Short mmCIF file of C-alpha atoms in Angstrom, two decimals:
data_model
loop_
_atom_site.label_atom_id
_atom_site.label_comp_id
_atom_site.label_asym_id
_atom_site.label_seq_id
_atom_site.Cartn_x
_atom_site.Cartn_y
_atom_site.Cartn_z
CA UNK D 109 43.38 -98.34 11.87
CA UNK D 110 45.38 -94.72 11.99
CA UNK D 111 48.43 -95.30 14.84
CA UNK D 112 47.92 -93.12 17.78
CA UNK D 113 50.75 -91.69 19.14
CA UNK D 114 49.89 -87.91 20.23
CA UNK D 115 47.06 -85.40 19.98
CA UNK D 116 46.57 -81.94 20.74
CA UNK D 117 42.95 -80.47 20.68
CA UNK D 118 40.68 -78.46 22.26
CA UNK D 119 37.78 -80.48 23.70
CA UNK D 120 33.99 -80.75 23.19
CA UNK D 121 31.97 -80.73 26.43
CA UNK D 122 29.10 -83.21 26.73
CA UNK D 123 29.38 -83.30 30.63
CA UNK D 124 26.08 -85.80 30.96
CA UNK D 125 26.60 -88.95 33.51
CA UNK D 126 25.51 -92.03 32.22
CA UNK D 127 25.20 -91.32 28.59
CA UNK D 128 24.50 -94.65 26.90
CA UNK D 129 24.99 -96.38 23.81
CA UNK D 130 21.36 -95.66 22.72
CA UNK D 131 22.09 -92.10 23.42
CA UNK D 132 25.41 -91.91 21.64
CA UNK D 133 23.92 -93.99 18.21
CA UNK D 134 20.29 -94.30 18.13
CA UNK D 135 19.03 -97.80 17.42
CA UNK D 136 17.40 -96.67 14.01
CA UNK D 137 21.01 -95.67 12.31
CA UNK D 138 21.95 -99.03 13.18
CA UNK D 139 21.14 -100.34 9.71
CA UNK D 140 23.77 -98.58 7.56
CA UNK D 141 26.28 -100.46 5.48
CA UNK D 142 28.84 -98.02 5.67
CA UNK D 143 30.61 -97.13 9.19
CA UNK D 144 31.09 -93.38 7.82
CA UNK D 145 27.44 -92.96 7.41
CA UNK D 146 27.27 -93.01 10.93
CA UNK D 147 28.33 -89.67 12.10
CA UNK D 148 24.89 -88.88 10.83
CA UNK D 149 23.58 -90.52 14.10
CA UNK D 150 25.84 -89.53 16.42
CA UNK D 151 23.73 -88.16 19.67
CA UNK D 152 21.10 -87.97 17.45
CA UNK D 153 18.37 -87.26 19.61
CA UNK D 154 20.51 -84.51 21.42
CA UNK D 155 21.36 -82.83 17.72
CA UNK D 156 17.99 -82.34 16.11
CA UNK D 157 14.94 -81.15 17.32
CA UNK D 158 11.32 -82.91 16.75
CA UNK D 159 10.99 -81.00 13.23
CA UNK D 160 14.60 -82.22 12.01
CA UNK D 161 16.40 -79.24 12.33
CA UNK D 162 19.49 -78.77 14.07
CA UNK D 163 19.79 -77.98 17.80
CA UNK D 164 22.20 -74.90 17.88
CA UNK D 165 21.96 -75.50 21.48
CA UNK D 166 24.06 -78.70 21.49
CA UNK D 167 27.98 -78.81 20.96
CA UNK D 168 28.41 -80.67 18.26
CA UNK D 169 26.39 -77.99 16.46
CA UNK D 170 28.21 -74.85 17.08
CA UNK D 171 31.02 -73.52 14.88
CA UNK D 172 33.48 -73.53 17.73
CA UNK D 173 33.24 -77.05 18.44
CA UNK D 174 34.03 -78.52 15.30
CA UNK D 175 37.12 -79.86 14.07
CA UNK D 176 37.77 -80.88 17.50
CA UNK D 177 39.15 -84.53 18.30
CA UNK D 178 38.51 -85.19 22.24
CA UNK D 179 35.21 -85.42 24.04
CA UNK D 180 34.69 -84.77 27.45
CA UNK D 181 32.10 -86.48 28.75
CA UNK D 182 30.63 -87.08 32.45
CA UNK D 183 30.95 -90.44 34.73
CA UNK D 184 30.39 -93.81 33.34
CA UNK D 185 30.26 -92.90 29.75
CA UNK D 186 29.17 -95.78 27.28
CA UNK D 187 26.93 -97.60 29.68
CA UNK D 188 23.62 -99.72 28.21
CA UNK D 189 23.54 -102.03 24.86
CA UNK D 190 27.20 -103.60 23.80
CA UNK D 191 26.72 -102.55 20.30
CA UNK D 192 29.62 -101.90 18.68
CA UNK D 193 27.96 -98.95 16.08
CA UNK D 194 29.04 -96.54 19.03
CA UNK D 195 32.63 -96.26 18.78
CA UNK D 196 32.20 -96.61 15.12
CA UNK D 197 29.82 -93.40 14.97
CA UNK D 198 32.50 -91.39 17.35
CA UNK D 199 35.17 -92.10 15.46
CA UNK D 200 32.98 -91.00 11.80
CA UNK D 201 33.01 -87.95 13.68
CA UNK D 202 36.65 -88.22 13.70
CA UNK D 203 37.10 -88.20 17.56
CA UNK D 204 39.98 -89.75 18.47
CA UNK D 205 39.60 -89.61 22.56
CA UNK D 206 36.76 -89.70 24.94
CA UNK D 207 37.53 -88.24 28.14
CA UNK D 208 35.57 -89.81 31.50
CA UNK D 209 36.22 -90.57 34.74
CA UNK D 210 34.53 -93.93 34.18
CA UNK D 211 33.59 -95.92 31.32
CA UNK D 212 31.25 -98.48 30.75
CA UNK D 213 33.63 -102.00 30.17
CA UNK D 214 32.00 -103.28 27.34
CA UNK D 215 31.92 -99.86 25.40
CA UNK D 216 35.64 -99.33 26.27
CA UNK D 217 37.00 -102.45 25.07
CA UNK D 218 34.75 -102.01 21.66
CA UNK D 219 36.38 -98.36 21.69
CA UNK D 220 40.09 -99.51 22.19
CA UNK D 221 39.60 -102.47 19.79
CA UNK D 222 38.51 -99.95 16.99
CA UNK D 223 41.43 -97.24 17.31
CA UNK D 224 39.59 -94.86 19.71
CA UNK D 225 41.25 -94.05 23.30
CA UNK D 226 39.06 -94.05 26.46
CA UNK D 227 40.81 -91.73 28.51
CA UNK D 228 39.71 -92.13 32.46
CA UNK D 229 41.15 -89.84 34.81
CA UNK D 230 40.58 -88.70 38.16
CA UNK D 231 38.03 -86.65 39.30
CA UNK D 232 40.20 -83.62 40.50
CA UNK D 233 41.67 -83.35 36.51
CA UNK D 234 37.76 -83.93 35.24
CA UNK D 235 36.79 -80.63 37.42
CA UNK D 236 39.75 -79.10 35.72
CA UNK D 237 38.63 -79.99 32.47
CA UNK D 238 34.89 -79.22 32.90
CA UNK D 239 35.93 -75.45 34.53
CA UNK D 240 38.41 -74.78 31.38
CA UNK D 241 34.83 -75.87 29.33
CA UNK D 242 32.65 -73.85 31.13
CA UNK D 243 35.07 -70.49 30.93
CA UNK D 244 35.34 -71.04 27.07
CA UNK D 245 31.46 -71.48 27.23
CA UNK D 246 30.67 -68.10 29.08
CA UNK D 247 32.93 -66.20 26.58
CA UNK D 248 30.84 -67.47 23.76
CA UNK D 249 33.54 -68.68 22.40
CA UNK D 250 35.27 -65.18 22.02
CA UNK D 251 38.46 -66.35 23.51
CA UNK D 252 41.23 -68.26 22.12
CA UNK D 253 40.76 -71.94 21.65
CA UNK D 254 42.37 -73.96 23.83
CA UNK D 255 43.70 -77.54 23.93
CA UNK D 256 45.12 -80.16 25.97
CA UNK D 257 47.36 -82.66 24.72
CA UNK D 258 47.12 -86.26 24.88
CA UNK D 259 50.81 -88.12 24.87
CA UNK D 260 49.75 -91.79 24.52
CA UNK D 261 53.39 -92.98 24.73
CA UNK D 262 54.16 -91.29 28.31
CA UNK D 263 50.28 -91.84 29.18
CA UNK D 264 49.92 -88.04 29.90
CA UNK D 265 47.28 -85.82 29.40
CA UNK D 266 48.60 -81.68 29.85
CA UNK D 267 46.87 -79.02 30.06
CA UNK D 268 46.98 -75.23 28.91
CA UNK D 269 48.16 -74.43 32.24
CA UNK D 270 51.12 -76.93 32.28
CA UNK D 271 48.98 -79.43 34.55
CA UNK D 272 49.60 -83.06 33.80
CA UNK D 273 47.86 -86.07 34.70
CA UNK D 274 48.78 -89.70 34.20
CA UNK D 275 46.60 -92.17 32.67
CA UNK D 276 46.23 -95.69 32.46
CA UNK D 277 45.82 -98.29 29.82
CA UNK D 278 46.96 -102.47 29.45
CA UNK D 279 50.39 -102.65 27.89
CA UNK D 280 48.22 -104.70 24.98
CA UNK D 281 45.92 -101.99 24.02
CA UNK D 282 48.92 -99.29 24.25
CA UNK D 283 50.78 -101.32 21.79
CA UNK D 284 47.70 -102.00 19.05
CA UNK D 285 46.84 -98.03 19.67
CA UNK D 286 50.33 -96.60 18.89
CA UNK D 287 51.22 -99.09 15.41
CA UNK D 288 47.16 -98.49 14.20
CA UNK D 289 46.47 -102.35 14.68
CA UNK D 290 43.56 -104.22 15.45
CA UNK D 291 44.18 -107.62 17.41
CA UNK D 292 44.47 -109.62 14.31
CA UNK D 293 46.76 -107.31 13.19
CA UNK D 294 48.87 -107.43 16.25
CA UNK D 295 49.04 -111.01 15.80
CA UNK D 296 50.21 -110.33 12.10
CA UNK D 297 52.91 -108.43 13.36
CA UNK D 298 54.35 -111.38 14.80
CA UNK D 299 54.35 -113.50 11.40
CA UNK D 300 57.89 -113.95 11.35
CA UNK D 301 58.30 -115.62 14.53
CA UNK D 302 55.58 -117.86 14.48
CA UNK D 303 56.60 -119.10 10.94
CA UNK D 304 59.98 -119.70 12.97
CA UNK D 305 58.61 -121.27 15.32
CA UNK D 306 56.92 -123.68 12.80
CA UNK D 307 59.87 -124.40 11.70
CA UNK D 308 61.48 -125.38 14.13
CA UNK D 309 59.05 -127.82 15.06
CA UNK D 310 58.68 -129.67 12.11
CA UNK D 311 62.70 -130.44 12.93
CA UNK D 312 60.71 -133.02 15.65
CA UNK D 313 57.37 -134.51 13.58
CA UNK D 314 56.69 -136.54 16.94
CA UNK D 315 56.94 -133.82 19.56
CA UNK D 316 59.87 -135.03 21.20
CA UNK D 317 63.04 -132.84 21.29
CA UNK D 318 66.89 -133.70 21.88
CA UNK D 319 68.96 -132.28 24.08
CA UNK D 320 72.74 -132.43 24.81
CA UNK D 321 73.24 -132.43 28.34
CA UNK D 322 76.91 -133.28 28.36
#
């Protein structure tokens, strides 16, 4: 996985509640082989109209909104299925951060475990976030981009205007996020002292130890 350390991007607004895992992958781009053939999928039935074409309606199909690495999303994003395809087809997209003030558990642990950060902050921050959206929206996009920046280290997220919120996240997850690892890999990491520790055991075959207590 690519470490995480810090980010700065403007965001893409998808402000639905409750978008599920059906809604972020469709079921029928399930069947792929390759995880990059996935962006292909990716809020599918939001991106293309009934004859196949492209929705220029939606954001992920309008020139502004491309390139960009964080979604903003609305409450309890990645409810529904477990499947794991919806990370996956988020991160083909090259998104790098969701931003909620809620996220489905099962969807957030699949997202953490695969190198993408579930961001949840408070609801005060999310209306700052959503009215920064909707200004950029109303200009049609005539006004400078701008972007927020995610510090993963500090567990910050800043905005233009100097606000800063803190976020949180399991000293575990932080750890595997930062170095690019998955959870075997974090284990890896740890080779060298568990191959000590191996060896220091086979010093006592039958388990029991010696000690000096004088």
């Amino acid at each position: 996985m690519q470490p995480f350390e810090r980010l700065t991007s403007a965001v893409i607004p998808i402000l639905h509640n409750d978008i599920d895992t059906d809604q972020i992958i469709p079921a029928r781009y399930l069947k792929v082989t390759d995880k990059n053939g996935l962006a292909e999928g990716l809020f599918a039935r939001w991106r293309y109209l009934p004859d196949g074409s492209l929705n220029m309606d939606f954001p992920l199909n309008q020139a502004r909104y491309q390139g960009r690495q964080i979604l903003l999303a609305g409450d309890n994003f990645g409810c529904g299925s477990s499947r794991e395809h919806a990370p996956w087809a988020l991160i083909a997209w090259n998104i790098r951060v969701v931003i909620s003030t809620s996220f489905a558990d099962i969807f957030r642990n699949n997202a953490l475990k695969n190198g993408l950060l579930p961001l949840q902050i408070d609801k005060e921050t999310h209306a700052r976030l959503i009215d920064l959206a909707e200004q950029e929206r109303r200009q049609n996009g005539a006004a400078e981009d701008w972007a927020v920046t995610v510090d993963l280290a500090a567990q910050t997220l800043t905005l233009p205007d100097g606000f800063q919120a803190h976020f949180p996240i399991e000293t575990f997850h932080k750890t595997c996020l930062l170095k690019g690892l998955d959870s075997l890999g974090y284990l890896l990491d740890f080779s060298a002292q568990i191959d000590a520790y191996e060896q220091s055991e086979r010093a006592y075959p039958f388990g029991v130890r010696r000690y000096d207590f004088a």
